PDB file of C-alpha atoms in Angstrom:
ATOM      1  CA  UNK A 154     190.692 142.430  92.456  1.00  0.00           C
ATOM      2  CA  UNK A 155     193.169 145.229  92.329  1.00  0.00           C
ATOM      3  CA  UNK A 156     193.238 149.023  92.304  1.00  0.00           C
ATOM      4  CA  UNK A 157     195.100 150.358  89.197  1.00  0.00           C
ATOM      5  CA  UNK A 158     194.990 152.652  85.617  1.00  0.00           C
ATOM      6  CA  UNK A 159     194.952 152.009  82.216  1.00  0.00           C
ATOM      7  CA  UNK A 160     197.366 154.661  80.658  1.00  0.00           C
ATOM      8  CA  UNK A 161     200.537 154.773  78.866  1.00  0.00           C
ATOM      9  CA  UNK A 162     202.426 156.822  81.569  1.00  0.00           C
ATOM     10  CA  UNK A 163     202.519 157.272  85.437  1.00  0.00           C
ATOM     11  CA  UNK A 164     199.267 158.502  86.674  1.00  0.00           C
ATOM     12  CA  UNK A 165     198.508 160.393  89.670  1.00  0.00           C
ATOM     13  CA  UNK A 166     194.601 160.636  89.506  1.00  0.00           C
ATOM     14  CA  UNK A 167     192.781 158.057  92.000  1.00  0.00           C
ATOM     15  CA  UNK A 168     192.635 154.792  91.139  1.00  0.00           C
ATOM     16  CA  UNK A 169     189.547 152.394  89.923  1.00  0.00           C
ATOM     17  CA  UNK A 170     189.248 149.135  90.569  1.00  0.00           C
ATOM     18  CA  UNK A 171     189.757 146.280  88.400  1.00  0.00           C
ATOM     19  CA  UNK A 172     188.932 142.391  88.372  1.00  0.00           C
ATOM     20  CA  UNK A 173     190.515 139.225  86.665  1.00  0.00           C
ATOM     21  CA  UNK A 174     188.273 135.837  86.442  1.00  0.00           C
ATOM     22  CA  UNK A 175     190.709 134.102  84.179  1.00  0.00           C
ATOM     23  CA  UNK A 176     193.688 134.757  86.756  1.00  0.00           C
ATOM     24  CA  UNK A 177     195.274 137.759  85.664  1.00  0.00           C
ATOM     25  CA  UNK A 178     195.459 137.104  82.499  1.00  0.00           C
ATOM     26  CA  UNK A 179     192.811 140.060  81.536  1.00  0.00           C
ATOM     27  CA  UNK A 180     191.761 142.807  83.757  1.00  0.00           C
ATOM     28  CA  UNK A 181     188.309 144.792  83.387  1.00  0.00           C
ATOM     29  CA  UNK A 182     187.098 147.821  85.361  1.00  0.00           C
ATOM     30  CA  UNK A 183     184.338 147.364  87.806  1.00  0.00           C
ATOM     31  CA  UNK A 184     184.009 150.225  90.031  1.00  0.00           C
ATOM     32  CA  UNK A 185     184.908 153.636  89.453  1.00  0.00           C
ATOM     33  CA  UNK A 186     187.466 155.170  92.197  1.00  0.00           C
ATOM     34  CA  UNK A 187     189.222 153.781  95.081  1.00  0.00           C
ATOM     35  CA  UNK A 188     187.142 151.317  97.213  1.00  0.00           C
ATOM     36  CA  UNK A 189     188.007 149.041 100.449  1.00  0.00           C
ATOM     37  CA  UNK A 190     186.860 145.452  99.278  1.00  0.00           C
ATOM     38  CA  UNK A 191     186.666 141.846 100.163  1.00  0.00           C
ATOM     39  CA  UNK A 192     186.120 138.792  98.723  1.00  0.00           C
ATOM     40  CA  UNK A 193     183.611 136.342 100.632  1.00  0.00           C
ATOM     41  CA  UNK A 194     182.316 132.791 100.328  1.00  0.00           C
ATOM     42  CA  UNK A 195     184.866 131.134  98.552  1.00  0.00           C
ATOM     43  CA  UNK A 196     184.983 133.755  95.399  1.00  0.00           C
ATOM     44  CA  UNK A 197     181.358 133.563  95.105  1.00  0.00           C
ATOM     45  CA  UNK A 198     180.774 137.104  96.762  1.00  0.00           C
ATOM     46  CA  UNK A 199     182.634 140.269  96.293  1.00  0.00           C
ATOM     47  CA  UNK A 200     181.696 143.292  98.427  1.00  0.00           C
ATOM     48  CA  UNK A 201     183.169 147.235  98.464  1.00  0.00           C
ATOM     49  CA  UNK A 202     182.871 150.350 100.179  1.00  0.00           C
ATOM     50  CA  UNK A 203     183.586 153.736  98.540  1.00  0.00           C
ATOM     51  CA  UNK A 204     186.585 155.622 100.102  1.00  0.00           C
ATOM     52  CA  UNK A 205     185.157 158.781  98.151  1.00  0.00           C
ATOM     53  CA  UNK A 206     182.507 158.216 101.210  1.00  0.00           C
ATOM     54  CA  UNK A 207     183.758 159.035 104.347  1.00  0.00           C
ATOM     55  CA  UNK A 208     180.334 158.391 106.321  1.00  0.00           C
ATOM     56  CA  UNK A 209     178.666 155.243 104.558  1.00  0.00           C
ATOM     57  CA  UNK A 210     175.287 154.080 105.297  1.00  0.00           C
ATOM     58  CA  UNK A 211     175.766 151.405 102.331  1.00  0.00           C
ATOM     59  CA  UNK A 212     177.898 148.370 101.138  1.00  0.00           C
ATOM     60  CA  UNK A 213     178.136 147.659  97.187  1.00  0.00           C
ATOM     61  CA  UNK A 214     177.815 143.797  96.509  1.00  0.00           C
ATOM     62  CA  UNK A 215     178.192 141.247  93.469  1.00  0.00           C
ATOM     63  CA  UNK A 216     177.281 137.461  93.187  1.00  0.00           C
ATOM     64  CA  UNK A 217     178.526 137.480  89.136  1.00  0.00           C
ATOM     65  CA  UNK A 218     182.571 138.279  89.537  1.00  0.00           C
ATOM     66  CA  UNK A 219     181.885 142.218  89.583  1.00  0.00           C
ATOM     67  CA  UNK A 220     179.247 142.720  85.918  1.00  0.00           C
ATOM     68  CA  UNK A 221     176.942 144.323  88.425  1.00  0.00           C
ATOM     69  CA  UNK A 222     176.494 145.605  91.947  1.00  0.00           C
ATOM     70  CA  UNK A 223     173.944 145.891  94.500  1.00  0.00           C
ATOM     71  CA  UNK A 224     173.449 148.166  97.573  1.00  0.00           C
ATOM     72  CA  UNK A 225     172.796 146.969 100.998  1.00  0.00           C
ATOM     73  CA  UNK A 226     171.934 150.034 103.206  1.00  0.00           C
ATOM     74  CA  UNK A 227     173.365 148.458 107.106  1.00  0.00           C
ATOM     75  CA  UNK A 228     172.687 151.620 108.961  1.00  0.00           C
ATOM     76  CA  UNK A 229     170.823 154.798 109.283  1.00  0.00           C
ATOM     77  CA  UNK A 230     173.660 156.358 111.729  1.00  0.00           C
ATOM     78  CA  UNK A 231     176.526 157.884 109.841  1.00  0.00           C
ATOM     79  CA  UNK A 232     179.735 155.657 110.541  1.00  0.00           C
ATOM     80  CA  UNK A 233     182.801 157.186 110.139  1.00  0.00           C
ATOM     81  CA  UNK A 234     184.318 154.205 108.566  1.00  0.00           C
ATOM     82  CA  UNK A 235     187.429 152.298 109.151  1.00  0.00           C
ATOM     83  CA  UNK A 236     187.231 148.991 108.093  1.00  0.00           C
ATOM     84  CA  UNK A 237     185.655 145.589 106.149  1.00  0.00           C
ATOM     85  CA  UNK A 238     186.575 142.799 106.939  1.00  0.00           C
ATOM     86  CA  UNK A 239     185.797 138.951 106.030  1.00  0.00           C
ATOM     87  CA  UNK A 240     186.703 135.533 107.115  1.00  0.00           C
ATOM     88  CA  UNK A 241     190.224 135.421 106.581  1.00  0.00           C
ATOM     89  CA  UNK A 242     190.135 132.064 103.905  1.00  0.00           C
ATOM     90  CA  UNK A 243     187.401 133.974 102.517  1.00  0.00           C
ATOM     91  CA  UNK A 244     185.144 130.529 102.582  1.00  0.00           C
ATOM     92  CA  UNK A 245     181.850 133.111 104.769  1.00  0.00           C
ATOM     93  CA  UNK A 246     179.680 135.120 103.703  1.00  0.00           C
ATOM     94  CA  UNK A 247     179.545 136.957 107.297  1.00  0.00           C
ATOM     95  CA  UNK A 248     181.309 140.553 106.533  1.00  0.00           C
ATOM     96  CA  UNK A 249     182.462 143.463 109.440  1.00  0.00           C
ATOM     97  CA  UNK A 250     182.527 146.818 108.659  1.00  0.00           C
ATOM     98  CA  UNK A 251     183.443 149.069 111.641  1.00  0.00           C
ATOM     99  CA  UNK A 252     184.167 152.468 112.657  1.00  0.00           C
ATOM    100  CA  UNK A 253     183.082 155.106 115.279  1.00  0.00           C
ATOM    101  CA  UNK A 254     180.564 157.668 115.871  1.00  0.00           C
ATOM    102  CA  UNK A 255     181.666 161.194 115.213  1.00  0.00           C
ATOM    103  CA  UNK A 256     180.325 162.713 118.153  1.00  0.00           C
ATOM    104  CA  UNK A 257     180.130 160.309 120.668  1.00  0.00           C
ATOM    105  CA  UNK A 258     183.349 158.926 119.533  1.00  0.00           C
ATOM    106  CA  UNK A 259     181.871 155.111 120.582  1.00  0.00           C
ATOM    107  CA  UNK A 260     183.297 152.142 118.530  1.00  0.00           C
ATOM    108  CA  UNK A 261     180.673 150.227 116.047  1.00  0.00           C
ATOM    109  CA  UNK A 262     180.674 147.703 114.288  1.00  0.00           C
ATOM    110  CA  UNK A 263     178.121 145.838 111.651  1.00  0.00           C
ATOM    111  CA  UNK A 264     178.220 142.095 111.153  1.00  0.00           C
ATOM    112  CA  UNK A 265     176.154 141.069 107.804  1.00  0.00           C
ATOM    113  CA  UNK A 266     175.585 138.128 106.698  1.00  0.00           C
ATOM    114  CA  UNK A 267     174.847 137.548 103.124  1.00  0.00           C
ATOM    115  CA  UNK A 268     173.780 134.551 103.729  1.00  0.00           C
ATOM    116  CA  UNK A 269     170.469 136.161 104.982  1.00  0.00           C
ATOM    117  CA  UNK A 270     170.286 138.627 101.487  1.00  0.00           C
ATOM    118  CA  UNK A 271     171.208 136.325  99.279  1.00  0.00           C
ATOM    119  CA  UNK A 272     168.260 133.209 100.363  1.00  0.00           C
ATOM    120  CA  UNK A 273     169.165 130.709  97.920  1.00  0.00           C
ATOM    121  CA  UNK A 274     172.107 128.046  98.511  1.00  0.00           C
ATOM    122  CA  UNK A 275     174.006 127.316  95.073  1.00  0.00           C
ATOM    123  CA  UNK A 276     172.698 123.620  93.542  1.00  0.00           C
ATOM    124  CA  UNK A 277     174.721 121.178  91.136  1.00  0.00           C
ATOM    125  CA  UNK A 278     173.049 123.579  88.196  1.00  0.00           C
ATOM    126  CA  UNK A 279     174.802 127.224  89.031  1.00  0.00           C
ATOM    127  CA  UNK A 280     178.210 126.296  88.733  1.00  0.00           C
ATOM    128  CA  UNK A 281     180.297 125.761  85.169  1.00  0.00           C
ATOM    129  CA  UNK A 282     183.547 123.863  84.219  1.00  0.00           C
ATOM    130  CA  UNK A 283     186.600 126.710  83.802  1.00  0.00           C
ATOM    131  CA  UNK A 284     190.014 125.740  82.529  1.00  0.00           C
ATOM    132  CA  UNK A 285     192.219 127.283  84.435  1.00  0.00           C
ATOM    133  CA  UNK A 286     195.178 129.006  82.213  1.00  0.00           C
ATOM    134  CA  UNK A 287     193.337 128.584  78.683  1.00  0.00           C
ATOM    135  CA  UNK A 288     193.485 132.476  77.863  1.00  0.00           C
ATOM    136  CA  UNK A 289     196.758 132.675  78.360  1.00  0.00           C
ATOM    137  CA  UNK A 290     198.876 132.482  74.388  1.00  0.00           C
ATOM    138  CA  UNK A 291     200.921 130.200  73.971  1.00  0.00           C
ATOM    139  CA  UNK A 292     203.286 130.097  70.963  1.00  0.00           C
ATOM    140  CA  UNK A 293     203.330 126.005  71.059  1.00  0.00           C
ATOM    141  CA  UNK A 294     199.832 125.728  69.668  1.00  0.00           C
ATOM    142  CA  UNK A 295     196.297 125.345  70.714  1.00  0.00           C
ATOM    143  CA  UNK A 296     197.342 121.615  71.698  1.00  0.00           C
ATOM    144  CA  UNK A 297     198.885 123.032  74.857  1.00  0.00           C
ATOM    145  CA  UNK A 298     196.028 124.968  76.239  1.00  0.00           C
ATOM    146  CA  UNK A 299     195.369 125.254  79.412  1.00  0.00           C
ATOM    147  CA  UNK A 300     198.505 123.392  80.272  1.00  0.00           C
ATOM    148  CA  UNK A 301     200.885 124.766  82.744  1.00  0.00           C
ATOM    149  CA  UNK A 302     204.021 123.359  84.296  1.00  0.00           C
ATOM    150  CA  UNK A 303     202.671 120.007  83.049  1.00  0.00           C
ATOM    151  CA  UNK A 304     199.318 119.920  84.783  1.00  0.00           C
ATOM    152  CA  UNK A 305     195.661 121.068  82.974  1.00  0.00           C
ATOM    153  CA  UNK A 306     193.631 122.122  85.814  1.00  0.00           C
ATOM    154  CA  UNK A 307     189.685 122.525  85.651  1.00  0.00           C
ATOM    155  CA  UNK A 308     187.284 124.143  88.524  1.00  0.00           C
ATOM    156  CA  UNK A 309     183.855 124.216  88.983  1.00  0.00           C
ATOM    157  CA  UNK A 310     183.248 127.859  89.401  1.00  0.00           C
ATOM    158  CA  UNK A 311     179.934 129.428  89.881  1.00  0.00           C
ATOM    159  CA  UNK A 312     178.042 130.725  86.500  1.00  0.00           C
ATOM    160  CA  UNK A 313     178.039 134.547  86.494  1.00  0.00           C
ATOM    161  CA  UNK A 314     174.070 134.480  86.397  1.00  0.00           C
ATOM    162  CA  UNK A 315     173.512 132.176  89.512  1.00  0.00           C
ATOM    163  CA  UNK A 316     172.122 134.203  92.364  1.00  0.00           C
ATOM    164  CA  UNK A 317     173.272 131.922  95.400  1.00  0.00           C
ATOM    165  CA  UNK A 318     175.760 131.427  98.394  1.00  0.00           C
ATOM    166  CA  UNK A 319     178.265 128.779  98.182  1.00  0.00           C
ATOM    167  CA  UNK A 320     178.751 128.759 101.940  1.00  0.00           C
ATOM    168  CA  UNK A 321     181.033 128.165 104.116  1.00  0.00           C
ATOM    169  CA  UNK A 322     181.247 124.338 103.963  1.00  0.00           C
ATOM    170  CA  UNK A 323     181.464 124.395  99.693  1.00  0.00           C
ATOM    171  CA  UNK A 324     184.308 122.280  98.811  1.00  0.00           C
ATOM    172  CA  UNK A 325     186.436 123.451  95.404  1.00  0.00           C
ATOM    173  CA  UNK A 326     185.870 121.045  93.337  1.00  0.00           C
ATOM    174  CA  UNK A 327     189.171 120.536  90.745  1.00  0.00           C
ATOM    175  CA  UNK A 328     190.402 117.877  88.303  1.00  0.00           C
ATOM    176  CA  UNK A 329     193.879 117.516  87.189  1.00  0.00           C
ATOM    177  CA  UNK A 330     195.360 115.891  84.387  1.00  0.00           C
ATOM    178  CA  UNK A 331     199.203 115.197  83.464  1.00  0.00           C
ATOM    179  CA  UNK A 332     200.016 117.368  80.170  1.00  0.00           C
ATOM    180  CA  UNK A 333     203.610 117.449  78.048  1.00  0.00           C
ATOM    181  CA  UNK A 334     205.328 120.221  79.038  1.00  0.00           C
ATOM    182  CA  UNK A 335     206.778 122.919  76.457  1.00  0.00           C
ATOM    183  CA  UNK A 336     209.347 124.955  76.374  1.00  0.00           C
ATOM    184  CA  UNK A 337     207.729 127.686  77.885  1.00  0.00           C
ATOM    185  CA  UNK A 338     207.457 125.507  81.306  1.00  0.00           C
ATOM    186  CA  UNK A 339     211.152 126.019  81.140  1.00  0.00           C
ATOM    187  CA  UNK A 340     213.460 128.981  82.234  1.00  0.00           C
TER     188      UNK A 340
END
């Protein structure tokens, strides 16, 4: 995920923000304007937080790499917000979001877990094979696809329309196989 334009010169308008799930390779708006965001249980949950609000009462969330977003209202009391945070490997699916109260000036801070809003743990069934590197063009041929530096690497990465937590146990499951190298491996 990544704040940015599309435009053909410098821009000084605010931002939107954009996601990749082939690893850069493409880039495709998901939310309109700058947002604060994290990415929780190992990829599998992406949450955001408007900066166009300065008192939110609500946290956007996706389970399908950012096609579409939910709303999870954590509060009635108007926060005046100053940060979301999650695990720091990103494996939870336990996000903070704190700031302070504009009167009383008192520190708060929500802890939710999505583990509680999303009930169902992912099975064998919700996750798909990905080859890592296969959009990217190469000039050698469709022989070499997916082959980078000499390794073809495929995950196991959750299907867009599987509504489930990983959690924070999941393992990454990854298989690697040995590929020629071209001359694009090569500086």
């Amino acid at each position: 995920m990544a704040h940015g334009h599309v435009a053909d010169a410098l821009q000084v308008t605010k931002p939107d923000v954009y996601i990749s799930i082939d690893g850069g390779y493409s880039w495709s708006m998901t939310l309109s304007g700058p947002h604060h965001y994290q990415i929780g249980d190992h990829g599998g949950l992406l949450v955001a937080v408007s900066m166009a609000e300065p008192n939110p009462q609500t946290i956007k969330f996706s389970t399908d790499e950012g096609q579409c977003w939910h709303e999870y209202k954590f509060s009635d009391e108007k926060l005046i917000f100053t940060g979301l945070l999650t695990e720091p490997e990103g494996k939870s699916s336990i996000v903070l979001l704190w700031g302070y109260d504009s009167e009383t000036k008192n520190w708060r801070m929500h802890v939710i877990n999505f583990g509680d809003i999303i009930k169902r743990q992912c099975g064998d069934g919700d996750y798909e094979s990905w080859l890592s590197h296969s959009s990217h063009r190469s000039t050698e041929g469709a022989s070499t696809a997916g082959c980078l530096l000499g390794v073809r690497e495929t995950f196991y990465r959750l299907k867009k329309d599987s509504l489930c937590y990983n959690g924070y146990d999941h393992v990454v499951v990854n298989t690697s196989v040995p590929c020629t190298c071209t001359r694009e491996d090569y500086e």
